[in-house]
Tab-separated table of C-alpha atoms and ligand atoms in Angstrom:
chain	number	residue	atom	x	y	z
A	1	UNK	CA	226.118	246.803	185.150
A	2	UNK	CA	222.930	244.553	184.207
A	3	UNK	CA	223.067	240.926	184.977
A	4	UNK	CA	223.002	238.386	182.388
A	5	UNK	CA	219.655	236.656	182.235
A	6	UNK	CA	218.654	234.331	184.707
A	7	UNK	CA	215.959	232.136	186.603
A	8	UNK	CA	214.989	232.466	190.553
A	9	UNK	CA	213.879	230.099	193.102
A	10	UNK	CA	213.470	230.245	196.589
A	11	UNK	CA	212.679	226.981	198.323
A	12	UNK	CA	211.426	227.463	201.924
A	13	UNK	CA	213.278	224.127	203.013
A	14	UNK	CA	216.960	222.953	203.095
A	15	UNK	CA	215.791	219.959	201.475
A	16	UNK	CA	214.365	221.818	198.402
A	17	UNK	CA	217.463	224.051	197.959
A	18	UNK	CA	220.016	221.007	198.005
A	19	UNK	CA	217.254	219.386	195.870
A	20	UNK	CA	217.205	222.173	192.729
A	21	UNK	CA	221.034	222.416	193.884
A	22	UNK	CA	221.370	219.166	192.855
A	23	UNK	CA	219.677	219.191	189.906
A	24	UNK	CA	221.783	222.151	188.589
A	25	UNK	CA	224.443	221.150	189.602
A	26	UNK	CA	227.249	223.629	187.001
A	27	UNK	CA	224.465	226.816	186.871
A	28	UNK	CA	222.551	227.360	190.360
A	29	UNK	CA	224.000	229.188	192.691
A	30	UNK	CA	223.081	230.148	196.172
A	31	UNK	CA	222.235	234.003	197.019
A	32	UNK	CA	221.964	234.778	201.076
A	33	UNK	CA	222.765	238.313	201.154
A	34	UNK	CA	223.151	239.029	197.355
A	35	UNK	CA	226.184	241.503	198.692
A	36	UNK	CA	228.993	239.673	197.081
A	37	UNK	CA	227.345	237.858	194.825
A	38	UNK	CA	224.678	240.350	192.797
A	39	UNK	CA	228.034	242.975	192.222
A	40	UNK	CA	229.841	240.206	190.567
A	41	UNK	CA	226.514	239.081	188.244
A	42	UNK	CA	226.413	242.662	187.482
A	43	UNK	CA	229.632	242.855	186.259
A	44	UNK	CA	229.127	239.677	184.819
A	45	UNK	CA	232.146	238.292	186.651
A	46	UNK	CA	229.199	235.391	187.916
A	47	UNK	CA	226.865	234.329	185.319
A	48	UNK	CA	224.718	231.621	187.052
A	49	UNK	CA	221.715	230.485	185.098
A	50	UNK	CA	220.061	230.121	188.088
A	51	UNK	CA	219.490	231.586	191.497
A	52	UNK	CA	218.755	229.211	194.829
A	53	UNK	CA	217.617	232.041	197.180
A	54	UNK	CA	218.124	230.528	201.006
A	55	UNK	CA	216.650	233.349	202.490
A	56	UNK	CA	213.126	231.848	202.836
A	57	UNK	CA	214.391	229.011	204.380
A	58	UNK	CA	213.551	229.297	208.245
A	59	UNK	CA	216.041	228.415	211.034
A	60	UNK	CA	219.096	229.392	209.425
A	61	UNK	CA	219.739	232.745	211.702
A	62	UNK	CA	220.771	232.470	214.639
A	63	UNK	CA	223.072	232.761	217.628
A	64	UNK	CA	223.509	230.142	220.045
A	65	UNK	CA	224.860	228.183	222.902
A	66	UNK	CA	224.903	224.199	222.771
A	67	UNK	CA	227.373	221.950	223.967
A	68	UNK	CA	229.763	223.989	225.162
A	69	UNK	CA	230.273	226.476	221.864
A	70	UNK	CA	228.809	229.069	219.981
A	71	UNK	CA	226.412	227.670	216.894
A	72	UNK	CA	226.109	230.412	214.541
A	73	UNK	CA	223.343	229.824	211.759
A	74	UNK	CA	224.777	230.661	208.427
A	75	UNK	CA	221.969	232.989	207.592
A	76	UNK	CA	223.016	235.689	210.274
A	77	UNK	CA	224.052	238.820	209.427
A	78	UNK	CA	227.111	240.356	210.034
A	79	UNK	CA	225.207	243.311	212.338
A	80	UNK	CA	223.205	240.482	214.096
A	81	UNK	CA	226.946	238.878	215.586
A	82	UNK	CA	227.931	242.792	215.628
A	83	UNK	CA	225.355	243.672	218.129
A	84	UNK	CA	224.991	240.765	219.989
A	85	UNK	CA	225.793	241.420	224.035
A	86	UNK	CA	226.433	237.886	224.587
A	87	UNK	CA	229.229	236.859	221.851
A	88	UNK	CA	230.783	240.490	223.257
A	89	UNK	CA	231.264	238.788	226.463
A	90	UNK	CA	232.245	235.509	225.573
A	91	UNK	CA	234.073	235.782	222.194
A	92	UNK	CA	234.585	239.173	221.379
A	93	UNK	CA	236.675	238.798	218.702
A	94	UNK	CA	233.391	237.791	216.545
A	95	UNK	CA	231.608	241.193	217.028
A	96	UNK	CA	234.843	243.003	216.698
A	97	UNK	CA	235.348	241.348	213.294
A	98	UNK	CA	231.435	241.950	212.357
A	99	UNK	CA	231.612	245.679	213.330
A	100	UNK	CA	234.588	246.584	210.544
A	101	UNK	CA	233.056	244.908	207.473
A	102	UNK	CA	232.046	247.401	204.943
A	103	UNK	CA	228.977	249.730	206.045
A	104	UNK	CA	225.704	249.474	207.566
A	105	UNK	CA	224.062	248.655	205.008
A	106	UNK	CA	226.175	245.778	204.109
A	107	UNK	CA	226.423	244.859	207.629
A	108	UNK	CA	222.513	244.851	207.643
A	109	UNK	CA	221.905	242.740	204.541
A	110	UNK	CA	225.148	240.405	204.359
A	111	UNK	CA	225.667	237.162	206.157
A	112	UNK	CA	228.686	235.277	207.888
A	113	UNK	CA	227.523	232.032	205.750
A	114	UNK	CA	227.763	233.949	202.089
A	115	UNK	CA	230.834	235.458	203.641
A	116	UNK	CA	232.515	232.267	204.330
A	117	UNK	CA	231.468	230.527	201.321
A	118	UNK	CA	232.532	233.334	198.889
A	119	UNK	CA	235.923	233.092	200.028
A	120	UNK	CA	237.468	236.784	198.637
A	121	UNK	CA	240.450	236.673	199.915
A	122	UNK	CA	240.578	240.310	201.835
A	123	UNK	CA	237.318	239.123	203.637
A	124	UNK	CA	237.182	239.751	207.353
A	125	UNK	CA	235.463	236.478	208.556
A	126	UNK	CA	237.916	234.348	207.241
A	127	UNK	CA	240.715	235.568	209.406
A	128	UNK	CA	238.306	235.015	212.322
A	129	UNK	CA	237.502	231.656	211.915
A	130	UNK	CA	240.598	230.632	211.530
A	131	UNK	CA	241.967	231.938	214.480
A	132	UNK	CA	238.946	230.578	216.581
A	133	UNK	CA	239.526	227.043	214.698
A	134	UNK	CA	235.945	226.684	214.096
A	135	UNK	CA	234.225	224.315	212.509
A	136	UNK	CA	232.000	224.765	208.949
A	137	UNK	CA	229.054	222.224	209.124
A	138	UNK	CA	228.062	221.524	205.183
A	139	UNK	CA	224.889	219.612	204.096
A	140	UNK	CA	224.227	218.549	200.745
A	141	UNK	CA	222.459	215.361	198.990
A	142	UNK	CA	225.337	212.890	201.342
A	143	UNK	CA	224.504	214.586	204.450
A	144	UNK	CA	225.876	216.611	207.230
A	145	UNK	CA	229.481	216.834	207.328
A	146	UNK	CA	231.775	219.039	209.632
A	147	UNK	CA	234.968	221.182	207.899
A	148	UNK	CA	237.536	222.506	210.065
A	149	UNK	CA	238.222	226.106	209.321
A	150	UNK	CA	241.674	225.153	208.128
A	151	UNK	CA	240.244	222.680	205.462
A	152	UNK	CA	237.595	225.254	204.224
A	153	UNK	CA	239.481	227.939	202.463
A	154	UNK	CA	240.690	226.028	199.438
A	155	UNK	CA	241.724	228.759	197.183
A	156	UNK	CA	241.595	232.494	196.270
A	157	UNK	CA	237.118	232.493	195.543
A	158	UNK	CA	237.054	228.390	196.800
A	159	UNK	CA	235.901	226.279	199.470
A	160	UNK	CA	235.595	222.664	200.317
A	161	UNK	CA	231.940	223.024	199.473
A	162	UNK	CA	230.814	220.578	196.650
A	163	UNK	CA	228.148	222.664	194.096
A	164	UNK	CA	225.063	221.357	195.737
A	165	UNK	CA	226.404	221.694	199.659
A	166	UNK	CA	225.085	224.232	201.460
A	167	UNK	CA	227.306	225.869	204.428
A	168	UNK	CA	224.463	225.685	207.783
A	169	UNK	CA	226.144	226.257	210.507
A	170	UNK	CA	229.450	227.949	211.736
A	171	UNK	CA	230.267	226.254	215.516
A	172	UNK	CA	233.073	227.868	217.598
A	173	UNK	CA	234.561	226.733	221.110
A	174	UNK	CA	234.636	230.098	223.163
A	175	UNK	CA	238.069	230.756	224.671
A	176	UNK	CA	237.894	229.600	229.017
A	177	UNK	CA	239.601	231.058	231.583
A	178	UNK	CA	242.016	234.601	231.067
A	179	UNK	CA	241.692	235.083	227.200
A	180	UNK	CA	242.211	238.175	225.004
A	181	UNK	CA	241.074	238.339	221.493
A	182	UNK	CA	241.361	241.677	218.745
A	183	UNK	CA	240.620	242.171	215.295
A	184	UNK	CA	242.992	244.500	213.595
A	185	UNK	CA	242.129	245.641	209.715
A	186	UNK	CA	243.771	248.176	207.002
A	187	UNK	CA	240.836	248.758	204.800
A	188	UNK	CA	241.109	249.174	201.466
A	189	UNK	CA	240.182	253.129	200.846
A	190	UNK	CA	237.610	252.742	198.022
A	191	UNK	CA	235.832	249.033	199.014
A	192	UNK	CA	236.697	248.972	202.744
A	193	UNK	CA	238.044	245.535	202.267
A	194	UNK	CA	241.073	244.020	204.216
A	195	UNK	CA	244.176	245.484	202.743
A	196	UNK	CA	245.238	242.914	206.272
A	197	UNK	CA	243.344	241.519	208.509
A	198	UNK	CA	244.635	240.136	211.746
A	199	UNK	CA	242.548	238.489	214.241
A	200	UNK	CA	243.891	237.282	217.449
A	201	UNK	CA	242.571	234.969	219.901
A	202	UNK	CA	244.661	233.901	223.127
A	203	UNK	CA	244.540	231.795	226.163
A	204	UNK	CA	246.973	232.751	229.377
A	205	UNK	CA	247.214	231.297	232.488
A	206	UNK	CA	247.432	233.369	235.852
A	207	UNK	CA	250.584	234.428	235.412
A	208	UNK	CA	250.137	236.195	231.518
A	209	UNK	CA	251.715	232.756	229.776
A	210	UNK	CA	250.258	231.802	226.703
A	211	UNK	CA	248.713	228.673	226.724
A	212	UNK	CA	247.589	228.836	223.156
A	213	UNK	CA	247.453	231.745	220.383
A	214	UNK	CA	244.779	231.522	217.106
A	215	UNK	CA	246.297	234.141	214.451
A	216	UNK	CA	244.525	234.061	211.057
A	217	UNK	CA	245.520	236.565	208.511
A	218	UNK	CA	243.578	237.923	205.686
A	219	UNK	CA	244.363	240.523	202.504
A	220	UNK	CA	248.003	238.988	201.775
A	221	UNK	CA	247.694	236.206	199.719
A	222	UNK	CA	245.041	234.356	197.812
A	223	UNK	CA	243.307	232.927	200.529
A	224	UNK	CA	243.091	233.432	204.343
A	225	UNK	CA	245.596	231.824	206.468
A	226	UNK	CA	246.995	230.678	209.593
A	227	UNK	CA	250.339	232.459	210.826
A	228	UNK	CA	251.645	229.298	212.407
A	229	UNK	CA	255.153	230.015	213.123
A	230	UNK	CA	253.757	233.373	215.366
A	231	UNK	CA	251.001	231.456	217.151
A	232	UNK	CA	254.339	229.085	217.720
A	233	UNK	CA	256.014	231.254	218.776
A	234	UNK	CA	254.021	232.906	221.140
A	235	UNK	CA	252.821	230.060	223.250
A	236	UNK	CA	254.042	229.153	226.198
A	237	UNK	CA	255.781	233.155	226.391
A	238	UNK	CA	255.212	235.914	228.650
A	239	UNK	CA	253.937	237.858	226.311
A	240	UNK	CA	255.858	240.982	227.136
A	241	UNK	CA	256.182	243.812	224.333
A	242	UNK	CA	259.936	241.849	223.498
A	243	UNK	CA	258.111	238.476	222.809
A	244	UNK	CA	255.175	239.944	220.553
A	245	UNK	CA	257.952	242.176	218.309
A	246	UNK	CA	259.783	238.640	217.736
A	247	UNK	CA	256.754	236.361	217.278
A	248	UNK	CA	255.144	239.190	214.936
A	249	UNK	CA	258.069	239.256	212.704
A	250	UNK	CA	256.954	235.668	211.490
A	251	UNK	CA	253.067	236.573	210.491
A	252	UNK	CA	253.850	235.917	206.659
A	253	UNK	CA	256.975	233.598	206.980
A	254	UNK	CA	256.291	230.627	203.505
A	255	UNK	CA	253.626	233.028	202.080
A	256	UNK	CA	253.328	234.361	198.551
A	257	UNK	CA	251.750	237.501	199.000
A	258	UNK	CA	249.847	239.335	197.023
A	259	UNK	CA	250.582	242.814	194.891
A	260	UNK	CA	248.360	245.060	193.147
A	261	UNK	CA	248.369	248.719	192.368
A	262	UNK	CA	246.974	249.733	196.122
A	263	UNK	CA	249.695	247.432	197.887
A	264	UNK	CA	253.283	245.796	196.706
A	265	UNK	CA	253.771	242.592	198.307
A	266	UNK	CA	256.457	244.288	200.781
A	267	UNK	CA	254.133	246.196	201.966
A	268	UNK	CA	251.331	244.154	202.286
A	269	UNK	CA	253.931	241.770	204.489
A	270	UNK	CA	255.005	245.016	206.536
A	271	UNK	CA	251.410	245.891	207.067
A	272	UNK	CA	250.546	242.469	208.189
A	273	UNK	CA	253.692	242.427	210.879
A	274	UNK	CA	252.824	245.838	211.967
A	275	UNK	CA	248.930	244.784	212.453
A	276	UNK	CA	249.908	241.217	214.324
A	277	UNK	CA	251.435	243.075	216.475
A	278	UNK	CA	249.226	245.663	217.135
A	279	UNK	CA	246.064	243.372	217.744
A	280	UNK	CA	248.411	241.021	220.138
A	281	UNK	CA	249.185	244.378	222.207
A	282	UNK	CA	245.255	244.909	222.355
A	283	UNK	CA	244.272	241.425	223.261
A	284	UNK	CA	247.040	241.645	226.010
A	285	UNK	CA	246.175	244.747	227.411
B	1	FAD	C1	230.029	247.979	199.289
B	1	FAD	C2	230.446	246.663	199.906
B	1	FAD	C3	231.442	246.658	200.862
B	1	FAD	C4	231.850	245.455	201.446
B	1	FAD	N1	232.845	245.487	202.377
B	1	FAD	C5	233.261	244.318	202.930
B	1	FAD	C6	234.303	244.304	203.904
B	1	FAD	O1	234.835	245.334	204.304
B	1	FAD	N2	234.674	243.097	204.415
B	1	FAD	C7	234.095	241.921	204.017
B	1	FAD	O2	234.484	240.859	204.508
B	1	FAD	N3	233.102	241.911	203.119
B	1	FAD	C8	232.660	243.073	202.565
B	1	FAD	N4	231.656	243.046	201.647
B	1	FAD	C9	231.048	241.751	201.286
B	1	FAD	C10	229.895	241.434	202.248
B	1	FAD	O3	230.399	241.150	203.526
B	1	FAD	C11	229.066	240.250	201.743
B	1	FAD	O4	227.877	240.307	202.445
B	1	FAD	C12	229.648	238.885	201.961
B	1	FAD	O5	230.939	238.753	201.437
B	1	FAD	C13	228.820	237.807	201.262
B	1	FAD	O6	227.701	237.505	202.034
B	1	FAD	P1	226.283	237.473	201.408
B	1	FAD	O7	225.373	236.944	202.442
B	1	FAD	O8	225.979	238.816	200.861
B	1	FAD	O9	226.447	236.344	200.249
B	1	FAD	P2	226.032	236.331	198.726
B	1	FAD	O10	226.578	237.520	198.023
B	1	FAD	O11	224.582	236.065	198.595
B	1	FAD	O12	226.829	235.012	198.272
B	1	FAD	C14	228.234	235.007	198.171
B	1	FAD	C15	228.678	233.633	197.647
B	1	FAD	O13	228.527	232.629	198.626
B	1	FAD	C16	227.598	231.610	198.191
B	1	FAD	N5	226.787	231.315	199.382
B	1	FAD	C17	226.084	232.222	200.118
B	1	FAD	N6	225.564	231.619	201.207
B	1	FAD	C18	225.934	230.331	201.141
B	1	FAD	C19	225.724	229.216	202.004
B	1	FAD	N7	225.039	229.312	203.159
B	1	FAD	N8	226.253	228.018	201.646
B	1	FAD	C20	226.973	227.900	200.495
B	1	FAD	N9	227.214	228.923	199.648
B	1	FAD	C21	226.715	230.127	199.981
B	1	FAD	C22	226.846	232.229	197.030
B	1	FAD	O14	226.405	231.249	196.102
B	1	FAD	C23	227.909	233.138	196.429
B	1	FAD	O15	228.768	232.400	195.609
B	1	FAD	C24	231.232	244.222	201.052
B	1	FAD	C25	230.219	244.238	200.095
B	1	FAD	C26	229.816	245.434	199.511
B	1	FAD	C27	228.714	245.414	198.501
């Protein structure tokens, strides 16, 4: 439970972090909230030699509006999207998803940016994100660069960050006109991690049709994903109880899911039905 040994910096600029990033290129690595990160140094799953600590860095916390989305800094915690009135009117399904990670405390101290970038695959933001389709902007020694949400989650633990990128900004196009959005989690008993994960964002017109569904799916396989054969099979449906049973029944169609000794892969896939179509009944209703 003691860390191996290491060094500590905390630059107050981006430019100094991607800077000592840089030059460390195989041994720094970044700490935001430390809530992922410091359990896996203490079990000496993560040895880094050396620690970049963002959180001195001004300007990376925040919640805001700008060209027609929502610009989320990478810096803000989990309880600061949680709590905030305005994403609860105009994308719900980001407070929703904020409100059922872990505890207060971790809520409190961990951030959607470390979230994002540690890529455990029974995370709650990842699901999110997908669903909304937002986009991951990166900045590193190149420059800026924008990753969709689909292109970020490599792997089980891996992103399309290089070593000395750091994730700044998460942007998100709210949903316009008649929308419903859920999140809809099976946590693990002991952690409170996603056993599943479904979160739901849809678009209807007047009449209930679905002009477009976002379903990403967490706590099955290695790595978040997008259930594209429901969100295909939803659109352009009334979505009456009949459509969301059939469309549901696809949420892990071409997936290898996982099994462990909490969850066999049948029932991870049965939970992950069950939950799809649980959140689509609350984002309809
Ligand atoms: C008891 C407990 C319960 C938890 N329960 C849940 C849960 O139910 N659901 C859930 O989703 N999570 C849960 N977590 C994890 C928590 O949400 C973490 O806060 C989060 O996963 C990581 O965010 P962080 O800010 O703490 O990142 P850190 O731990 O500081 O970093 C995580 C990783 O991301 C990298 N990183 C951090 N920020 C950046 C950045 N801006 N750019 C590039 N790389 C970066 C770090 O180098 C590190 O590799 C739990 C944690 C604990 C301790």
């Amino acid at each position: 439970m003691i860390p191996a040994p290491f060094d500590y910096q905390a630059p107050t600029t981006l430019d100094e972090a991607i800077a000592l990033l840089g030059q460390h290129p195989d041994e720094a690595k970044i700490l935001a909230g430390g809530h992922s990160l410091i359990p896996a140094m203490k079990l000496r799953l993560a040895q880094p030699q050396l620690l970049v600590d963002i959180g001195r860095i001004s300007g990376l916390s925040y919640i805001n509006e700008e060209a027609g989305q929502i610009r989320i800094g990478a810096m803000t915690t989990h309880y600061e999207i949680e709590s905030s009135a305005r994403l609860k009117e105009i994308c719900p399904l980001l407070p929703d998803c904020a409100s059922q990670i872990g505890d207060v405390q971790v809520r409190n101290k961990g951030t959607i940016g470390g979230s994002l970038a540690h890529s455990d695959p029974a995370g709650d933001w990842p699901a999110a994100i997908i669903a909304l389709r937002a986009e991951m902007v990166a900045i590193g020694p190149a420059g800026e660069r924008v990753i969709s949400a689909d292109d970020f989650f490599v792997d089980f633990l891996t992103t399309a960050l290089e070593p000395a990128e750091i994730l700044r900004e998460i942007r998100i196009s709210p949903p316009q006109g008649r929308f419903g959005q859920a999140y809809q989690k099976v946590r693990h008993p002991a952690s409170g991690f996603a056993v599943v994960g479904v979160a739901v964002t849809l678009s209807l017109d007047g009449g209930g049709v679905c002009q477009s569904a976002g379903i990403g799916i967490t706590g099955v396989a290695s790595k978040a994903f997008r259930a594209a054969a429901v969100e295909g099979a939803l659109t352009g449906k009334t979505l009456d109880d009949q459509a969301i049973v059939a469309a549901s029944a696809h949420t892990t169609d071409g997936v290898d899911a996982n099994s462990d000794l909490y969850a066999s892969e049948e029932y991870r896939r049965h939970l992950a039905q069950v939950h799809t179509r649980r959140a689509l009944l609350r984002a309809t209703s």
